[in-house]
Amino acid sequence: MRIDIITVLPELLKSPFEASILKRAIDANLVAIHFHNLRDYTSNKYKSIDDTQFGGGAGMIMMVEPIDKCISKLKTERNYDDIIYMTPDGETLNQSIANHISTKENIIILCGHYKGVDQRVRDQFITREISIGDYVLSGGELGAAVLCDAIIRLIPGVLGNETSALTDSFQDNLLAPPIYTKPRDYKGWKVPKVLFSGNFPEIEKWREEQAYKRTKERRPDLLDE
Ligand code: ADE
């Protein structure tokens, strides 16, 4: 998978890709991330990428031209499956969207700033608009990092243990059950006995029950879906 990220703040986005699972995925050539600084696509001498809003109103708007130049250039180089705009008024990211996007070959992620982008960018280029939650961030970069993390870990081969993404919370619309490791007893705080019974059907049954119970208590909305 190839991800092209268009941003005015590439430095804000680099560190998540320089550590941990994301770095391993890049090093193993399972994913390639390319950053494009919008200021490199400006034609004015101040390299400005934003301007005031027609009709009046507070806040600056990201202009069409630099975004058009950047996306149009990328589109001459390869076909893109999706051109995603990170915005608080997009569809809220969930596991099913992450699963879907993780199967794509080439995607562009455009990070918004200030009040957002000129509507014509959305009308002409954007195929999908994603929010990471009902709150407003100061830019789309952190949202893009969240989206990339959620999709990259789903690419086959990225997680060491192939089954581990399948047992994550949300994969079957259930939250994950409680988990424990050694020791069995810490200060009298005990691990449920069933987990070291060696009876795997019983363990599986316990986990399913716990996952259901937890989902019912914390996220009953998931059970309705
Ligand atoms: N940009 C600003 N707020 C955002 C959000 N909640 N999700 C995605 N991108 C954003």
PDB file of C-alpha atoms and ligand atoms in Angstrom:
ATOM      1  CA  MET A   1       0.000   0.000   0.000  1.00  0.00           C
ATOM      2  CA  ARG A   2       1.126   3.536  -0.766  1.00  0.00           C
ATOM      3  CA  ILE A   3      -0.137   6.529   1.226  1.00  0.00           C
ATOM      4  CA  ASP A   4       0.503  10.104   0.037  1.00  0.00           C
ATOM      5  CA  ILE A   5      -0.137  12.640   2.771  1.00  0.00           C
ATOM      6  CA  ILE A   6      -0.660  16.272   1.803  1.00  0.00           C
ATOM      7  CA  THR A   7      -0.016  18.650   4.686  1.00  0.00           C
ATOM      8  CA  VAL A   8       1.316  22.071   5.634  1.00  0.00           C
ATOM      9  CA  LEU A   9       2.936  20.548   8.725  1.00  0.00           C
ATOM     10  CA  PRO A  10       4.845  17.400   7.693  1.00  0.00           C
ATOM     11  CA  GLU A  11       6.988  17.665  10.828  1.00  0.00           C
ATOM     12  CA  LEU A  12       3.894  17.141  12.982  1.00  0.00           C
ATOM     13  CA  LEU A  13       3.228  13.846  11.244  1.00  0.00           C
ATOM     14  CA  LYS A  14       6.623  12.238  10.904  1.00  0.00           C
ATOM     15  CA  SER A  15       7.284  10.787  14.338  1.00  0.00           C
ATOM     16  CA  PRO A  16       4.444   8.209  14.435  1.00  0.00           C
ATOM     17  CA  PHE A  17       5.999   6.624  11.351  1.00  0.00           C
ATOM     18  CA  GLU A  18       9.467   6.507  12.886  1.00  0.00           C
ATOM     19  CA  ALA A  19       8.618   4.118  15.706  1.00  0.00           C
ATOM     20  CA  SER A  20       7.006   0.846  16.535  1.00  0.00           C
ATOM     21  CA  ILE A  21       4.695  -1.124  14.254  1.00  0.00           C
ATOM     22  CA  LEU A  22       4.387   1.603  11.632  1.00  0.00           C
ATOM     23  CA  LYS A  23       8.142   1.812  11.184  1.00  0.00           C
ATOM     24  CA  ARG A  24       8.385  -1.986  10.937  1.00  0.00           C
ATOM     25  CA  ALA A  25       5.693  -2.007   8.255  1.00  0.00           C
ATOM     26  CA  ILE A  26       7.565   0.651   6.271  1.00  0.00           C
ATOM     27  CA  ASP A  27      10.926  -1.130   6.685  1.00  0.00           C
ATOM     28  CA  ALA A  28       9.329  -4.371   5.471  1.00  0.00           C
ATOM     29  CA  ASN A  29       7.980  -2.534   2.377  1.00  0.00           C
ATOM     30  CA  LEU A  30       4.416  -3.418   3.328  1.00  0.00           C
ATOM     31  CA  VAL A  31       3.523   0.259   3.188  1.00  0.00           C
ATOM     32  CA  ALA A  32       5.166   3.404   1.788  1.00  0.00           C
ATOM     33  CA  ILE A  33       4.358   6.842   3.202  1.00  0.00           C
ATOM     34  CA  HIS A  34       5.119   9.989   1.203  1.00  0.00           C
ATOM     35  CA  PHE A  35       4.701  13.494   2.589  1.00  0.00           C
ATOM     36  CA  HIS A  36       3.914  16.452   0.368  1.00  0.00           C
ATOM     37  CA  ASN A  37       4.300  19.934   1.773  1.00  0.00           C
ATOM     38  CA  LEU A  38       1.575  22.138   0.297  1.00  0.00           C
ATOM     39  CA  ARG A  39       3.852  25.168   0.443  1.00  0.00           C
ATOM     40  CA  ASP A  40       5.943  23.566  -2.299  1.00  0.00           C
ATOM     41  CA  TYR A  41       2.933  23.962  -4.606  1.00  0.00           C
ATOM     42  CA  THR A  42       2.278  27.668  -4.101  1.00  0.00           C
ATOM     43  CA  SER A  43       2.908  30.207  -6.836  1.00  0.00           C
ATOM     44  CA  ASN A  44       2.914  33.371  -4.716  1.00  0.00           C
ATOM     45  CA  LYS A  45       6.146  34.679  -3.249  1.00  0.00           C
ATOM     46  CA  TYR A  46       4.955  34.412   0.372  1.00  0.00           C
ATOM     47  CA  LYS A  47       4.148  30.721  -0.120  1.00  0.00           C
ATOM     48  CA  SER A  48       0.747  31.331   1.433  1.00  0.00           C
ATOM     49  CA  ILE A  49      -1.775  28.556   1.134  1.00  0.00           C
ATOM     50  CA  ASP A  50      -4.783  30.232   2.712  1.00  0.00           C
ATOM     51  CA  ASP A  51      -6.925  33.344   2.307  1.00  0.00           C
ATOM     52  CA  THR A  52      -9.974  35.059   3.790  1.00  0.00           C
ATOM     53  CA  GLN A  53     -13.472  33.765   3.266  1.00  0.00           C
ATOM     54  CA  PHE A  54     -15.778  35.104   0.529  1.00  0.00           C
ATOM     55  CA  GLY A  55     -18.930  36.495   2.106  1.00  0.00           C
ATOM     56  CA  GLY A  56     -17.083  37.389   5.281  1.00  0.00           C
ATOM     57  CA  GLY A  57     -16.555  35.398   8.438  1.00  0.00           C
ATOM     58  CA  ALA A  58     -13.784  34.520  10.830  1.00  0.00           C
ATOM     59  CA  GLY A  59     -10.882  32.284   9.905  1.00  0.00           C
ATOM     60  CA  MET A  60      -8.760  31.501   6.895  1.00  0.00           C
ATOM     61  CA  ILE A  61      -9.636  29.039   4.136  1.00  0.00           C
ATOM     62  CA  MET A  62      -7.153  26.807   2.320  1.00  0.00           C
ATOM     63  CA  MET A  63      -6.989  27.839  -1.335  1.00  0.00           C
ATOM     64  CA  VAL A  64      -7.763  25.571  -4.288  1.00  0.00           C
ATOM     65  CA  GLU A  65      -4.637  26.168  -6.340  1.00  0.00           C
ATOM     66  CA  PRO A  66      -1.847  24.549  -4.276  1.00  0.00           C
ATOM     67  CA  ILE A  67      -4.064  21.562  -3.481  1.00  0.00           C
ATOM     68  CA  ASP A  68      -5.071  21.199  -7.142  1.00  0.00           C
ATOM     69  CA  LYS A  69      -1.420  21.340  -8.239  1.00  0.00           C
ATOM     70  CA  CYS A  70      -0.345  18.749  -5.701  1.00  0.00           C
ATOM     71  CA  ILE A  71      -3.192  16.271  -6.228  1.00  0.00           C
ATOM     72  CA  SER A  72      -3.125  16.683 -10.030  1.00  0.00           C
ATOM     73  CA  LYS A  73       0.598  15.958 -10.105  1.00  0.00           C
ATOM     74  CA  LEU A  74       0.164  12.829  -7.984  1.00  0.00           C
ATOM     75  CA  LYS A  75      -2.705  11.657 -10.178  1.00  0.00           C
ATOM     76  CA  THR A  76      -0.486  11.819 -13.289  1.00  0.00           C
ATOM     77  CA  GLU A  77       1.899   9.396 -11.568  1.00  0.00           C
ATOM     78  CA  ARG A  78      -0.544   6.637 -10.524  1.00  0.00           C
ATOM     79  CA  ASN A  79      -4.196   5.839 -10.008  1.00  0.00           C
ATOM     80  CA  TYR A  80      -5.644   6.444  -6.576  1.00  0.00           C
ATOM     81  CA  ASP A  81      -8.357   4.294  -5.015  1.00  0.00           C
ATOM     82  CA  ASP A  82      -9.384   7.031  -2.618  1.00  0.00           C
ATOM     83  CA  ILE A  83      -8.592  10.684  -1.964  1.00  0.00           C
ATOM     84  CA  ILE A  84      -9.465  11.237   1.658  1.00  0.00           C
ATOM     85  CA  TYR A  85      -9.999  14.574   3.362  1.00  0.00           C
ATOM     86  CA  MET A  86      -9.621  14.673   7.152  1.00  0.00           C
ATOM     87  CA  THR A  87     -12.383  16.883   8.538  1.00  0.00           C
ATOM     88  CA  PRO A  88     -14.613  16.989  11.628  1.00  0.00           C
ATOM     89  CA  ASP A  89     -17.720  16.914   9.404  1.00  0.00           C
ATOM     90  CA  GLY A  90     -16.703  13.667   7.680  1.00  0.00           C
ATOM     91  CA  GLU A  91     -17.998  10.168   8.510  1.00  0.00           C
ATOM     92  CA  THR A  92     -16.697   9.032  11.879  1.00  0.00           C
ATOM     93  CA  LEU A  93     -13.841   6.552  11.600  1.00  0.00           C
ATOM     94  CA  ASN A  94     -14.612   3.049  12.853  1.00  0.00           C
ATOM     95  CA  GLN A  95     -13.109  -0.414  12.475  1.00  0.00           C
ATOM     96  CA  SER A  96     -15.208  -1.254   9.460  1.00  0.00           C
ATOM     97  CA  ILE A  97     -13.986   1.847   7.568  1.00  0.00           C
ATOM     98  CA  ALA A  98     -10.396   1.033   8.603  1.00  0.00           C
ATOM     99  CA  ASN A  99     -10.785  -2.549   7.339  1.00  0.00           C
ATOM    100  CA  HIS A 100     -12.119  -1.287   4.038  1.00  0.00           C
ATOM    101  CA  ILE A 101      -9.381   1.295   3.443  1.00  0.00           C
ATOM    102  CA  SER A 102      -6.640  -1.166   4.445  1.00  0.00           C
ATOM    103  CA  THR A 103      -7.402  -3.197   1.302  1.00  0.00           C
ATOM    104  CA  LYS A 104      -6.588  -0.277  -1.049  1.00  0.00           C
ATOM    105  CA  GLU A 105      -3.450   0.034  -3.147  1.00  0.00           C
ATOM    106  CA  ASN A 106      -2.902   3.831  -3.350  1.00  0.00           C
ATOM    107  CA  ILE A 107      -4.550   6.524  -1.304  1.00  0.00           C
ATOM    108  CA  ILE A 108      -4.082  10.246  -0.746  1.00  0.00           C
ATOM    109  CA  ILE A 109      -4.855  11.830   2.612  1.00  0.00           C
ATOM    110  CA  LEU A 110      -5.376  15.602   2.620  1.00  0.00           C
ATOM    111  CA  CYS A 111      -5.002  17.310   5.991  1.00  0.00           C
ATOM    112  CA  GLY A 112      -7.124  20.407   6.498  1.00  0.00           C
ATOM    113  CA  HIS A 113      -6.060  23.480   8.457  1.00  0.00           C
ATOM    114  CA  TYR A 114      -7.524  26.758   9.634  1.00  0.00           C
ATOM    115  CA  LYS A 115     -11.256  26.748   8.826  1.00  0.00           C
ATOM    116  CA  GLY A 116     -10.779  24.010   6.229  1.00  0.00           C
ATOM    117  CA  VAL A 117     -10.449  23.840   2.444  1.00  0.00           C
ATOM    118  CA  ASP A 118     -12.333  25.700  -0.277  1.00  0.00           C
ATOM    119  CA  GLN A 119     -15.441  23.623  -1.056  1.00  0.00           C
ATOM    120  CA  ARG A 120     -14.305  23.240  -4.678  1.00  0.00           C
ATOM    121  CA  VAL A 121     -11.455  20.997  -3.520  1.00  0.00           C
ATOM    122  CA  ARG A 122     -13.990  18.694  -1.904  1.00  0.00           C
ATOM    123  CA  ASP A 123     -16.262  18.761  -4.944  1.00  0.00           C
ATOM    124  CA  GLN A 124     -13.508  18.103  -7.502  1.00  0.00           C
ATOM    125  CA  PHE A 125     -11.097  15.702  -5.828  1.00  0.00           C
ATOM    126  CA  ILE A 126     -12.252  14.167  -2.590  1.00  0.00           C
ATOM    127  CA  THR A 127     -13.787  10.683  -2.656  1.00  0.00           C
ATOM    128  CA  ARG A 128     -14.109  10.188   1.085  1.00  0.00           C
ATOM    129  CA  GLU A 129     -14.239  12.493   4.126  1.00  0.00           C
ATOM    130  CA  ILE A 130     -13.242  11.142   7.498  1.00  0.00           C
ATOM    131  CA  SER A 131     -13.473  12.489  11.036  1.00  0.00           C
ATOM    132  CA  ILE A 132     -11.769  10.798  13.977  1.00  0.00           C
ATOM    133  CA  GLY A 133     -14.438  11.956  16.426  1.00  0.00           C
ATOM    134  CA  ASP A 134     -16.843  14.693  17.393  1.00  0.00           C
ATOM    135  CA  TYR A 135     -14.293  17.279  18.457  1.00  0.00           C
ATOM    136  CA  VAL A 136     -12.284  19.822  16.501  1.00  0.00           C
ATOM    137  CA  LEU A 137      -8.524  19.441  16.133  1.00  0.00           C
ATOM    138  CA  SER A 138      -6.296  22.292  15.035  1.00  0.00           C
ATOM    139  CA  GLY A 139      -5.477  20.405  11.842  1.00  0.00           C
ATOM    140  CA  GLY A 140      -6.049  17.128  10.069  1.00  0.00           C
ATOM    141  CA  GLU A 141      -2.523  15.794  10.766  1.00  0.00           C
ATOM    142  CA  LEU A 142      -3.230  14.026  14.029  1.00  0.00           C
ATOM    143  CA  GLY A 143      -6.366  12.574  12.497  1.00  0.00           C
ATOM    144  CA  ALA A 144      -4.317  11.360   9.518  1.00  0.00           C
ATOM    145  CA  ALA A 145      -1.846   9.702  11.905  1.00  0.00           C
ATOM    146  CA  VAL A 146      -4.716   7.938  13.683  1.00  0.00           C
ATOM    147  CA  LEU A 147      -6.214   6.802  10.382  1.00  0.00           C
ATOM    148  CA  CYS A 148      -2.838   5.536   9.101  1.00  0.00           C
ATOM    149  CA  ASP A 149      -2.182   3.604  12.301  1.00  0.00           C
ATOM    150  CA  ALA A 150      -5.629   2.014  12.207  1.00  0.00           C
ATOM    151  CA  ILE A 151      -5.263   0.880   8.590  1.00  0.00           C
ATOM    152  CA  ILE A 152      -1.585  -0.067   8.469  1.00  0.00           C
ATOM    153  CA  ARG A 153      -1.846  -2.567  11.338  1.00  0.00           C
ATOM    154  CA  LEU A 154      -4.523  -4.388   9.324  1.00  0.00           C
ATOM    155  CA  ILE A 155      -2.313  -4.950   6.273  1.00  0.00           C
ATOM    156  CA  PRO A 156      -1.433  -8.666   6.143  1.00  0.00           C
ATOM    157  CA  GLY A 157       2.054  -9.279   7.522  1.00  0.00           C
ATOM    158  CA  VAL A 158       2.255  -6.057   9.553  1.00  0.00           C
ATOM    159  CA  LEU A 159       1.349  -7.620  12.897  1.00  0.00           C
ATOM    160  CA  GLY A 160       3.636 -10.445  13.972  1.00  0.00           C
ATOM    161  CA  ASN A 161       0.827 -12.710  14.998  1.00  0.00           C
ATOM    162  CA  GLU A 162      -1.615 -12.783  12.097  1.00  0.00           C
ATOM    163  CA  THR A 163      -4.559 -13.514  14.325  1.00  0.00           C
ATOM    164  CA  SER A 164      -4.000 -10.645  16.672  1.00  0.00           C
ATOM    165  CA  ALA A 165      -5.843  -7.973  14.639  1.00  0.00           C
ATOM    166  CA  LEU A 166      -8.752 -10.377  14.297  1.00  0.00           C
ATOM    167  CA  THR A 167      -9.183 -10.552  18.067  1.00  0.00           C
ATOM    168  CA  ASP A 168      -9.065  -6.766  18.551  1.00  0.00           C
ATOM    169  CA  SER A 169     -12.018  -4.929  19.962  1.00  0.00           C
ATOM    170  CA  PHE A 170     -14.631  -4.023  17.300  1.00  0.00           C
ATOM    171  CA  GLN A 171     -13.607  -6.667  14.742  1.00  0.00           C
ATOM    172  CA  ASP A 172     -16.884  -8.499  15.360  1.00  0.00           C
ATOM    173  CA  ASN A 173     -18.736  -5.514  16.817  1.00  0.00           C
ATOM    174  CA  LEU A 174     -17.725  -6.678  20.302  1.00  0.00           C
ATOM    175  CA  LEU A 175     -15.233  -5.150  22.697  1.00  0.00           C
ATOM    176  CA  ALA A 176     -12.285  -7.379  23.624  1.00  0.00           C
ATOM    177  CA  PRO A 177     -12.573  -9.448  26.844  1.00  0.00           C
ATOM    178  CA  PRO A 178     -10.333  -8.838  29.920  1.00  0.00           C
ATOM    179  CA  ILE A 179      -6.737 -10.061  29.498  1.00  0.00           C
ATOM    180  CA  TYR A 180      -4.136 -11.206  32.049  1.00  0.00           C
ATOM    181  CA  THR A 181      -0.506 -12.235  32.231  1.00  0.00           C
ATOM    182  CA  LYS A 182       1.810 -13.601  34.951  1.00  0.00           C
ATOM    183  CA  PRO A 183       1.743 -13.801  37.913  1.00  0.00           C
ATOM    184  CA  ARG A 184      -1.441 -15.701  38.696  1.00  0.00           C
ATOM    185  CA  ASP A 185      -1.722 -13.982  42.036  1.00  0.00           C
ATOM    186  CA  TYR A 186      -0.374 -10.502  42.698  1.00  0.00           C
ATOM    187  CA  LYS A 187      -1.025  -9.166  46.201  1.00  0.00           C
ATOM    188  CA  GLY A 188      -4.072 -11.438  46.315  1.00  0.00           C
ATOM    189  CA  TRP A 189      -5.420  -9.986  43.034  1.00  0.00           C
ATOM    190  CA  LYS A 190      -6.191 -13.215  41.210  1.00  0.00           C
ATOM    191  CA  VAL A 191      -6.478 -14.169  37.569  1.00  0.00           C
ATOM    192  CA  PRO A 192      -9.778 -15.975  36.761  1.00  0.00           C
ATOM    193  CA  LYS A 193      -9.113 -19.717  37.218  1.00  0.00           C
ATOM    194  CA  VAL A 194     -10.613 -20.726  33.879  1.00  0.00           C
ATOM    195  CA  LEU A 195      -7.677 -19.095  32.053  1.00  0.00           C
ATOM    196  CA  PHE A 196      -5.182 -21.652  33.353  1.00  0.00           C
ATOM    197  CA  SER A 197      -7.559 -24.593  33.274  1.00  0.00           C
ATOM    198  CA  GLY A 198      -6.124 -25.747  29.936  1.00  0.00           C
ATOM    199  CA  ASN A 199      -9.714 -26.299  28.796  1.00  0.00           C
ATOM    200  CA  PHE A 200      -9.694 -24.282  25.582  1.00  0.00           C
ATOM    201  CA  PRO A 201     -13.385 -24.585  24.698  1.00  0.00           C
ATOM    202  CA  GLU A 202     -14.172 -23.360  28.241  1.00  0.00           C
ATOM    203  CA  ILE A 203     -11.671 -20.486  27.871  1.00  0.00           C
ATOM    204  CA  GLU A 204     -13.179 -19.507  24.541  1.00  0.00           C
ATOM    205  CA  LYS A 205     -16.673 -19.609  26.034  1.00  0.00           C
ATOM    206  CA  TRP A 206     -15.549 -17.439  28.978  1.00  0.00           C
ATOM    207  CA  ARG A 207     -13.945 -14.912  26.619  1.00  0.00           C
ATOM    208  CA  GLU A 208     -17.068 -14.692  24.478  1.00  0.00           C
ATOM    209  CA  GLU A 209     -19.251 -14.181  27.541  1.00  0.00           C
ATOM    210  CA  GLN A 210     -16.931 -11.512  28.913  1.00  0.00           C
ATOM    211  CA  ALA A 211     -16.742  -9.725  25.551  1.00  0.00           C
ATOM    212  CA  TYR A 212     -20.517  -9.690  25.340  1.00  0.00           C
ATOM    213  CA  LYS A 213     -20.914  -8.511  28.949  1.00  0.00           C
ATOM    214  CA  ARG A 214     -18.373  -5.724  28.489  1.00  0.00           C
ATOM    215  CA  THR A 215     -19.971  -4.593  25.237  1.00  0.00           C
ATOM    216  CA  LYS A 216     -23.431  -4.625  26.788  1.00  0.00           C
ATOM    217  CA  GLU A 217     -22.230  -2.494  29.715  1.00  0.00           C
ATOM    218  CA  ARG A 218     -20.020  -0.052  27.852  1.00  0.00           C
ATOM    219  CA  ARG A 219     -21.175   0.090  24.238  1.00  0.00           C
ATOM    220  CA  PRO A 220     -24.697  -1.310  23.913  1.00  0.00           C
ATOM    221  CA  ASP A 221     -24.967   0.633  20.621  1.00  0.00           C
ATOM    222  CA  LEU A 222     -22.531  -1.872  19.028  1.00  0.00           C
ATOM    223  CA  LEU A 223     -24.923  -4.745  19.735  1.00  0.00           C
ATOM    224  CA  ASP A 224     -27.691  -3.021  17.771  1.00  0.00           C
ATOM    225  CA  GLU A 225     -25.590  -2.774  14.586  1.00  0.00           C
TER     226      GLU A 225
HETATM  227  N1  ADE B   1      -9.583  18.096  11.540  1.00  0.00           N
HETATM  228  C1  ADE B   1     -10.055  18.843  12.546  1.00  0.00           C
HETATM  229  N2  ADE B   1     -10.803  18.123  13.377  1.00  0.00           N
HETATM  230  C2  ADE B   1     -10.800  16.837  12.896  1.00  0.00           C
HETATM  231  C3  ADE B   1     -11.405  15.622  13.303  1.00  0.00           C
HETATM  232  N3  ADE B   1     -12.163  15.546  14.395  1.00  0.00           N
HETATM  233  N4  ADE B   1     -11.190  14.527  12.550  1.00  0.00           N
HETATM  234  C4  ADE B   1     -10.434  14.605  11.430  1.00  0.00           C
HETATM  235  N5  ADE B   1      -9.849  15.712  11.003  1.00  0.00           N
HETATM  236  C5  ADE B   1     -10.020  16.839  11.718  1.00  0.00           C
END
